Amino acid sequence: MKTIVLYSSRTGNTRKVAEAIASALPAGTPCLDLTQPLPEDLDAYDCVFLGYWVDKGTADAASQKVLPRLHNPHVALFATLGADPHSDHARGSLEKGAALLPEGVEPVDSFICQGKVDPKLIEAMYKRFPPESLHGRNPQSEARHKAASTHPDAQDLEAAAAFARAVLRQLEGKG
Ligand SMILES: Cc1cc2nc3c(=O)[nH]c(=O)nc-3n(C[C@H](O)[C@H](O)[C@H](O)COP(=O)(O)O)c2cc1C
């Protein structure tokens, strides 16, 4: 099973998750930032693990360009976001990423965890939005950012590695 990990990460959260996933895959599995050129033999991989950071409820722009090009036999998605990873928003953010895959390609599985939000972005949102808005400074948004501020943590990274092992087992089981 030839595997590769591709990821996009603005502030490092998704990169950490990508590295945890790659560490659970066969030795030598490439783990590439999408700012680097894609490998010419991308189509030769049996399974691509594609990771993005959630940008306005969907995959970030760099991942949006690559998702429609993944014609590999298997694609597994992973993502990080500031919101609760068990929320409808998190589920929707994974579904929107999956919808960008080529027609007929369904992710074999997906994984999402929380990732701390850039403090500069938080300050910019507090300036831009009034306190009564979802993104303004209020007790709910402060609690949300505080909850995210320690992620991805060791437990998230272990869960990401377990996700990668489970995908591999599932695919190898299928022969
Ligand atoms: C421009 C921008 C838009 C974002 N939009 C969302 C969003 O819609 N929902 C969310 O939960 N988090 C959102 N976030 C938070 C990031 O998805 C989160 O912090 C992620 O872990 C960043 O990953 P990275 O460190 O790999 O760049 C946004 C962050 C930025 C900078």
PDB file of C-alpha atoms and ligand atoms in Angstrom:
ATOM      1  CA  MET A   1       0.000   0.000   0.000  1.00  0.00           C
ATOM      2  CA  LYS A   2       1.689   3.197  -1.231  1.00  0.00           C
ATOM      3  CA  THR A   3       0.585   6.135   0.912  1.00  0.00           C
ATOM      4  CA  ILE A   4       1.266   9.874   0.941  1.00  0.00           C
ATOM      5  CA  VAL A   5       0.254  12.703   3.272  1.00  0.00           C
ATOM      6  CA  LEU A   6      -0.466  16.152   1.810  1.00  0.00           C
ATOM      7  CA  TYR A   7      -1.440  19.063   4.002  1.00  0.00           C
ATOM      8  CA  SER A   8      -2.023  22.777   4.114  1.00  0.00           C
ATOM      9  CA  SER A   9      -1.251  24.661   7.321  1.00  0.00           C
ATOM     10  CA  ARG A  10      -1.137  28.387   7.959  1.00  0.00           C
ATOM     11  CA  THR A  11      -0.053  28.355  11.606  1.00  0.00           C
ATOM     12  CA  GLY A  12       1.222  24.790  12.139  1.00  0.00           C
ATOM     13  CA  ASN A  13      -1.769  22.951  13.684  1.00  0.00           C
ATOM     14  CA  THR A  14      -2.579  20.857  10.622  1.00  0.00           C
ATOM     15  CA  ARG A  15       1.119  20.206  10.024  1.00  0.00           C
ATOM     16  CA  LYS A  16       1.384  18.601  13.494  1.00  0.00           C
ATOM     17  CA  VAL A  17      -1.606  16.374  12.749  1.00  0.00           C
ATOM     18  CA  ALA A  18      -0.151  15.509   9.311  1.00  0.00           C
ATOM     19  CA  GLU A  19       3.125  14.474  10.912  1.00  0.00           C
ATOM     20  CA  ALA A  20       1.333  12.294  13.476  1.00  0.00           C
ATOM     21  CA  ILE A  21      -0.572  10.608  10.628  1.00  0.00           C
ATOM     22  CA  ALA A  22       2.603  10.086   8.562  1.00  0.00           C
ATOM     23  CA  SER A  23       4.364   8.580  11.593  1.00  0.00           C
ATOM     24  CA  ALA A  24       1.654   5.887  11.767  1.00  0.00           C
ATOM     25  CA  LEU A  25       1.932   5.006   8.055  1.00  0.00           C
ATOM     26  CA  PRO A  26       4.569   2.805   6.400  1.00  0.00           C
ATOM     27  CA  ALA A  27       8.133   4.089   6.798  1.00  0.00           C
ATOM     28  CA  GLY A  28       9.108   6.449   3.989  1.00  0.00           C
ATOM     29  CA  THR A  29       5.564   7.800   3.497  1.00  0.00           C
ATOM     30  CA  PRO A  30       6.060  11.352   2.157  1.00  0.00           C
ATOM     31  CA  CYS A  31       4.476  14.179   4.192  1.00  0.00           C
ATOM     32  CA  LEU A  32       4.292  17.260   1.985  1.00  0.00           C
ATOM     33  CA  ASP A  33       3.134  20.797   2.532  1.00  0.00           C
ATOM     34  CA  LEU A  34       0.870  21.899  -0.315  1.00  0.00           C
ATOM     35  CA  THR A  35       2.997  25.011  -0.808  1.00  0.00           C
ATOM     36  CA  GLN A  36       5.586  22.619  -2.288  1.00  0.00           C
ATOM     37  CA  PRO A  37       5.066  21.303  -5.835  1.00  0.00           C
ATOM     38  CA  LEU A  38       2.948  18.136  -5.895  1.00  0.00           C
ATOM     39  CA  PRO A  39       4.885  14.963  -6.770  1.00  0.00           C
ATOM     40  CA  GLU A  40       4.691  14.136 -10.464  1.00  0.00           C
ATOM     41  CA  ASP A  41       3.713  10.552  -9.643  1.00  0.00           C
ATOM     42  CA  LEU A  42       0.810  11.550  -7.352  1.00  0.00           C
ATOM     43  CA  ASP A  43      -1.565   9.231  -9.230  1.00  0.00           C
ATOM     44  CA  ALA A  44       0.692   6.255  -8.356  1.00  0.00           C
ATOM     45  CA  TYR A  45      -0.277   6.389  -4.654  1.00  0.00           C
ATOM     46  CA  ASP A  46      -2.951   3.953  -3.472  1.00  0.00           C
ATOM     47  CA  CYS A  47      -4.092   6.264  -0.692  1.00  0.00           C
ATOM     48  CA  VAL A  48      -3.724  10.014  -0.207  1.00  0.00           C
ATOM     49  CA  PHE A  49      -4.273  11.509   3.253  1.00  0.00           C
ATOM     50  CA  LEU A  50      -5.206  15.137   2.553  1.00  0.00           C
ATOM     51  CA  GLY A  51      -5.313  17.602   5.450  1.00  0.00           C
ATOM     52  CA  TYR A  52      -6.620  21.164   5.523  1.00  0.00           C
ATOM     53  CA  TRP A  53      -7.342  23.922   7.973  1.00  0.00           C
ATOM     54  CA  VAL A  54     -10.940  25.018   8.014  1.00  0.00           C
ATOM     55  CA  ASP A  55     -11.405  28.434   6.436  1.00  0.00           C
ATOM     56  CA  LYS A  56     -14.917  29.856   6.664  1.00  0.00           C
ATOM     57  CA  GLY A  57     -16.525  26.470   7.001  1.00  0.00           C
ATOM     58  CA  THR A  58     -14.685  24.674   4.219  1.00  0.00           C
ATOM     59  CA  ALA A  59     -11.205  23.613   3.087  1.00  0.00           C
ATOM     60  CA  ASP A  60      -8.618  26.403   2.818  1.00  0.00           C
ATOM     61  CA  ALA A  61      -7.817  27.775  -0.651  1.00  0.00           C
ATOM     62  CA  ALA A  62      -4.644  25.707  -1.248  1.00  0.00           C
ATOM     63  CA  SER A  63      -6.477  22.443  -0.464  1.00  0.00           C
ATOM     64  CA  GLN A  64      -9.452  23.477  -2.590  1.00  0.00           C
ATOM     65  CA  LYS A  65      -7.114  23.475  -5.590  1.00  0.00           C
ATOM     66  CA  VAL A  66      -5.755  19.976  -4.887  1.00  0.00           C
ATOM     67  CA  LEU A  67      -8.883  18.080  -3.747  1.00  0.00           C
ATOM     68  CA  PRO A  68     -10.416  17.924  -7.279  1.00  0.00           C
ATOM     69  CA  ARG A  69      -7.155  16.419  -8.591  1.00  0.00           C
ATOM     70  CA  LEU A  70      -7.175  13.367  -6.313  1.00  0.00           C
ATOM     71  CA  HIS A  71      -8.101  10.515  -8.643  1.00  0.00           C
ATOM     72  CA  ASN A  72      -6.310   7.965  -6.435  1.00  0.00           C
ATOM     73  CA  PRO A  73      -8.063   4.715  -5.485  1.00  0.00           C
ATOM     74  CA  HIS A  74      -8.445   5.949  -1.876  1.00  0.00           C
ATOM     75  CA  VAL A  75      -8.547   9.355  -0.226  1.00  0.00           C
ATOM     76  CA  ALA A  76      -8.722   9.984   3.528  1.00  0.00           C
ATOM     77  CA  LEU A  77      -9.439  13.509   4.752  1.00  0.00           C
ATOM     78  CA  PHE A  78      -8.332  15.235   7.927  1.00  0.00           C
ATOM     79  CA  ALA A  79      -8.735  18.791   9.136  1.00  0.00           C
ATOM     80  CA  THR A  80      -8.277  21.149  12.071  1.00  0.00           C
ATOM     81  CA  LEU A  81     -10.638  23.937  13.089  1.00  0.00           C
ATOM     82  CA  GLY A  82     -11.164  26.413  15.897  1.00  0.00           C
ATOM     83  CA  ALA A  83     -14.703  25.266  16.736  1.00  0.00           C
ATOM     84  CA  ASP A  84     -15.871  22.194  18.664  1.00  0.00           C
ATOM     85  CA  PRO A  85     -14.802  19.145  16.587  1.00  0.00           C
ATOM     86  CA  HIS A  86     -18.104  17.406  17.503  1.00  0.00           C
ATOM     87  CA  SER A  87     -20.237  20.295  16.199  1.00  0.00           C
ATOM     88  CA  ASP A  88     -22.391  20.473  13.060  1.00  0.00           C
ATOM     89  CA  HIS A  89     -19.924  23.105  11.858  1.00  0.00           C
ATOM     90  CA  ALA A  90     -17.079  20.560  12.057  1.00  0.00           C
ATOM     91  CA  ARG A  91     -19.141  17.895  10.279  1.00  0.00           C
ATOM     92  CA  GLY A  92     -20.140  20.391   7.600  1.00  0.00           C
ATOM     93  CA  SER A  93     -16.517  21.487   7.137  1.00  0.00           C
ATOM     94  CA  LEU A  94     -15.504  17.881   6.423  1.00  0.00           C
ATOM     95  CA  GLU A  95     -18.481  17.381   4.094  1.00  0.00           C
ATOM     96  CA  LYS A  96     -17.600  20.526   2.144  1.00  0.00           C
ATOM     97  CA  GLY A  97     -14.014  19.292   1.728  1.00  0.00           C
ATOM     98  CA  ALA A  98     -15.267  15.877   0.572  1.00  0.00           C
ATOM     99  CA  ALA A  99     -17.603  17.540  -1.936  1.00  0.00           C
ATOM    100  CA  LEU A 100     -14.546  19.031  -3.682  1.00  0.00           C
ATOM    101  CA  LEU A 101     -13.158  15.587  -4.558  1.00  0.00           C
ATOM    102  CA  PRO A 102     -13.609  14.432  -8.173  1.00  0.00           C
ATOM    103  CA  GLU A 103     -17.062  13.114  -9.042  1.00  0.00           C
ATOM    104  CA  GLY A 104     -17.587   9.609  -7.691  1.00  0.00           C
ATOM    105  CA  VAL A 105     -14.676   9.803  -5.210  1.00  0.00           C
ATOM    106  CA  GLU A 106     -15.779   9.384  -1.584  1.00  0.00           C
ATOM    107  CA  PRO A 107     -13.315   9.663   1.295  1.00  0.00           C
ATOM    108  CA  VAL A 108     -12.581   6.275   2.860  1.00  0.00           C
ATOM    109  CA  ASP A 109     -12.705   8.014   6.261  1.00  0.00           C
ATOM    110  CA  SER A 110     -12.131  11.417   7.817  1.00  0.00           C
ATOM    111  CA  PHE A 111     -10.732  12.930  10.999  1.00  0.00           C
ATOM    112  CA  ILE A 112     -11.066  16.375  12.523  1.00  0.00           C
ATOM    113  CA  CYS A 113      -9.710  17.972  15.688  1.00  0.00           C
ATOM    114  CA  GLN A 114      -9.464  21.404  17.200  1.00  0.00           C
ATOM    115  CA  GLY A 115      -6.574  23.775  16.454  1.00  0.00           C
ATOM    116  CA  LYS A 116      -5.776  26.996  18.256  1.00  0.00           C
ATOM    117  CA  VAL A 117      -6.857  30.124  16.416  1.00  0.00           C
ATOM    118  CA  ASP A 118      -4.186  32.672  15.508  1.00  0.00           C
ATOM    119  CA  PRO A 119      -4.362  35.398  18.242  1.00  0.00           C
ATOM    120  CA  LYS A 120      -3.954  38.091  15.556  1.00  0.00           C
ATOM    121  CA  LEU A 121      -7.084  36.793  13.835  1.00  0.00           C
ATOM    122  CA  ILE A 122      -8.989  36.776  17.137  1.00  0.00           C
ATOM    123  CA  GLU A 123      -8.040  40.417  17.806  1.00  0.00           C
ATOM    124  CA  ALA A 124      -8.975  41.404  14.237  1.00  0.00           C
ATOM    125  CA  MET A 125     -12.384  39.734  14.628  1.00  0.00           C
ATOM    126  CA  TYR A 126     -12.986  41.433  17.991  1.00  0.00           C
ATOM    127  CA  LYS A 127     -12.314  44.786  16.295  1.00  0.00           C
ATOM    128  CA  ARG A 128     -14.436  44.014  13.260  1.00  0.00           C
ATOM    129  CA  PHE A 129     -17.515  42.391  14.821  1.00  0.00           C
ATOM    130  CA  PRO A 130     -19.773  43.809  17.548  1.00  0.00           C
ATOM    131  CA  PRO A 131     -19.889  41.941  20.892  1.00  0.00           C
ATOM    132  CA  GLU A 132     -23.332  40.451  20.134  1.00  0.00           C
ATOM    133  CA  SER A 133     -22.009  38.763  16.985  1.00  0.00           C
ATOM    134  CA  LEU A 134     -20.709  35.157  16.999  1.00  0.00           C
ATOM    135  CA  HIS A 135     -17.224  36.483  16.211  1.00  0.00           C
ATOM    136  CA  GLY A 136     -17.269  39.543  18.507  1.00  0.00           C
ATOM    137  CA  ARG A 137     -15.676  39.666  21.960  1.00  0.00           C
ATOM    138  CA  ASN A 138     -18.147  37.993  24.337  1.00  0.00           C
ATOM    139  CA  PRO A 139     -17.958  35.257  27.010  1.00  0.00           C
ATOM    140  CA  GLN A 140     -18.916  32.529  24.496  1.00  0.00           C
ATOM    141  CA  SER A 141     -16.261  33.432  21.945  1.00  0.00           C
ATOM    142  CA  GLU A 142     -13.623  33.845  24.663  1.00  0.00           C
ATOM    143  CA  ALA A 143     -14.505  30.385  26.043  1.00  0.00           C
ATOM    144  CA  ARG A 144     -14.366  28.925  22.526  1.00  0.00           C
ATOM    145  CA  HIS A 145     -10.910  30.340  21.836  1.00  0.00           C
ATOM    146  CA  LYS A 146      -9.664  29.277  25.269  1.00  0.00           C
ATOM    147  CA  ALA A 147     -10.864  25.710  24.643  1.00  0.00           C
ATOM    148  CA  ALA A 148      -9.047  25.638  21.298  1.00  0.00           C
ATOM    149  CA  SER A 149      -5.845  27.217  22.619  1.00  0.00           C
ATOM    150  CA  THR A 150      -4.242  23.952  23.757  1.00  0.00           C
ATOM    151  CA  HIS A 151      -4.974  21.989  20.546  1.00  0.00           C
ATOM    152  CA  PRO A 152      -3.881  19.937  18.818  1.00  0.00           C
ATOM    153  CA  ASP A 153      -2.682  18.243  22.011  1.00  0.00           C
ATOM    154  CA  ALA A 154      -1.046  14.861  22.611  1.00  0.00           C
ATOM    155  CA  GLN A 155      -4.445  13.147  22.702  1.00  0.00           C
ATOM    156  CA  ASP A 156      -5.438  14.664  19.332  1.00  0.00           C
ATOM    157  CA  LEU A 157      -2.164  13.516  17.797  1.00  0.00           C
ATOM    158  CA  GLU A 158      -2.611   9.995  19.160  1.00  0.00           C
ATOM    159  CA  ALA A 159      -6.191   9.964  17.815  1.00  0.00           C
ATOM    160  CA  ALA A 160      -4.881  11.119  14.413  1.00  0.00           C
ATOM    161  CA  ALA A 161      -2.303   8.316  14.368  1.00  0.00           C
ATOM    162  CA  ALA A 162      -4.999   5.790  15.361  1.00  0.00           C
ATOM    163  CA  PHE A 163      -7.172   7.115  12.511  1.00  0.00           C
ATOM    164  CA  ALA A 164      -4.325   6.514  10.033  1.00  0.00           C
ATOM    165  CA  ARG A 165      -3.739   2.980  11.339  1.00  0.00           C
ATOM    166  CA  ALA A 166      -7.464   2.210  11.098  1.00  0.00           C
ATOM    167  CA  VAL A 167      -7.635   3.467   7.491  1.00  0.00           C
ATOM    168  CA  LEU A 168      -4.640   1.331   6.572  1.00  0.00           C
ATOM    169  CA  ARG A 169      -6.150  -1.749   8.250  1.00  0.00           C
ATOM    170  CA  GLN A 170      -9.426  -1.170   6.442  1.00  0.00           C
ATOM    171  CA  LEU A 171      -7.739  -0.843   3.042  1.00  0.00           C
ATOM    172  CA  GLU A 172      -5.406  -3.778   3.554  1.00  0.00           C
ATOM    173  CA  GLY A 173      -8.354  -5.877   4.724  1.00  0.00           C
ATOM    174  CA  LYS A 174     -10.038  -5.081   1.430  1.00  0.00           C
ATOM    175  CA  GLY A 175      -6.924  -6.438  -0.325  1.00  0.00           C
TER     176      GLY A 175
HETATM  177  C1  LIG B   1      -9.081  33.148   7.844  1.00  0.00           C
HETATM  178  C2  LIG B   1      -9.450  32.081   8.833  1.00  0.00           C
HETATM  179  C3  LIG B   1     -10.715  31.513   8.767  1.00  0.00           C
HETATM  180  C4  LIG B   1     -11.079  30.517   9.675  1.00  0.00           C
HETATM  181  N1  LIG B   1     -12.334  29.979   9.594  1.00  0.00           N
HETATM  182  C5  LIG B   1     -12.702  29.046  10.509  1.00  0.00           C
HETATM  183  C6  LIG B   1     -14.015  28.505  10.471  1.00  0.00           C
HETATM  184  O1  LIG B   1     -14.832  28.788   9.608  1.00  0.00           O
HETATM  185  N2  LIG B   1     -14.357  27.634  11.446  1.00  0.00           N
HETATM  186  C7  LIG B   1     -13.493  27.248  12.431  1.00  0.00           C
HETATM  187  O2  LIG B   1     -13.886  26.447  13.281  1.00  0.00           O
HETATM  188  N3  LIG B   1     -12.235  27.712  12.474  1.00  0.00           N
HETATM  189  C8  LIG B   1     -11.822  28.604  11.543  1.00  0.00           C
HETATM  190  N4  LIG B   1     -10.545  29.095  11.576  1.00  0.00           N
HETATM  191  C9  LIG B   1      -9.594  28.543  12.563  1.00  0.00           C
HETATM  192  C10 LIG B   1      -8.617  27.541  11.924  1.00  0.00           C
HETATM  193  O3  LIG B   1      -9.302  26.609  11.106  1.00  0.00           O
HETATM  194  C11 LIG B   1      -7.867  26.745  13.013  1.00  0.00           C
HETATM  195  O4  LIG B   1      -7.213  27.601  13.915  1.00  0.00           O
HETATM  196  C12 LIG B   1      -6.877  25.772  12.370  1.00  0.00           C
HETATM  197  O5  LIG B   1      -6.443  24.855  13.344  1.00  0.00           O
HETATM  198  C13 LIG B   1      -5.645  26.467  11.778  1.00  0.00           C
HETATM  199  O6  LIG B   1      -4.800  25.466  11.257  1.00  0.00           O
HETATM  200  P1  LIG B   1      -3.290  25.727  10.842  1.00  0.00           P
HETATM  201  O7  LIG B   1      -2.517  26.061  12.111  1.00  0.00           O
HETATM  202  O8  LIG B   1      -2.859  24.428  10.252  1.00  0.00           O
HETATM  203  O9  LIG B   1      -3.251  26.865   9.878  1.00  0.00           O
HETATM  204  C14 LIG B   1     -10.159  30.065  10.675  1.00  0.00           C
HETATM  205  C15 LIG B   1      -8.869  30.647  10.720  1.00  0.00           C
HETATM  206  C16 LIG B   1      -8.517  31.630   9.813  1.00  0.00           C
HETATM  207  C17 LIG B   1      -7.128  32.208   9.862  1.00  0.00           C
END
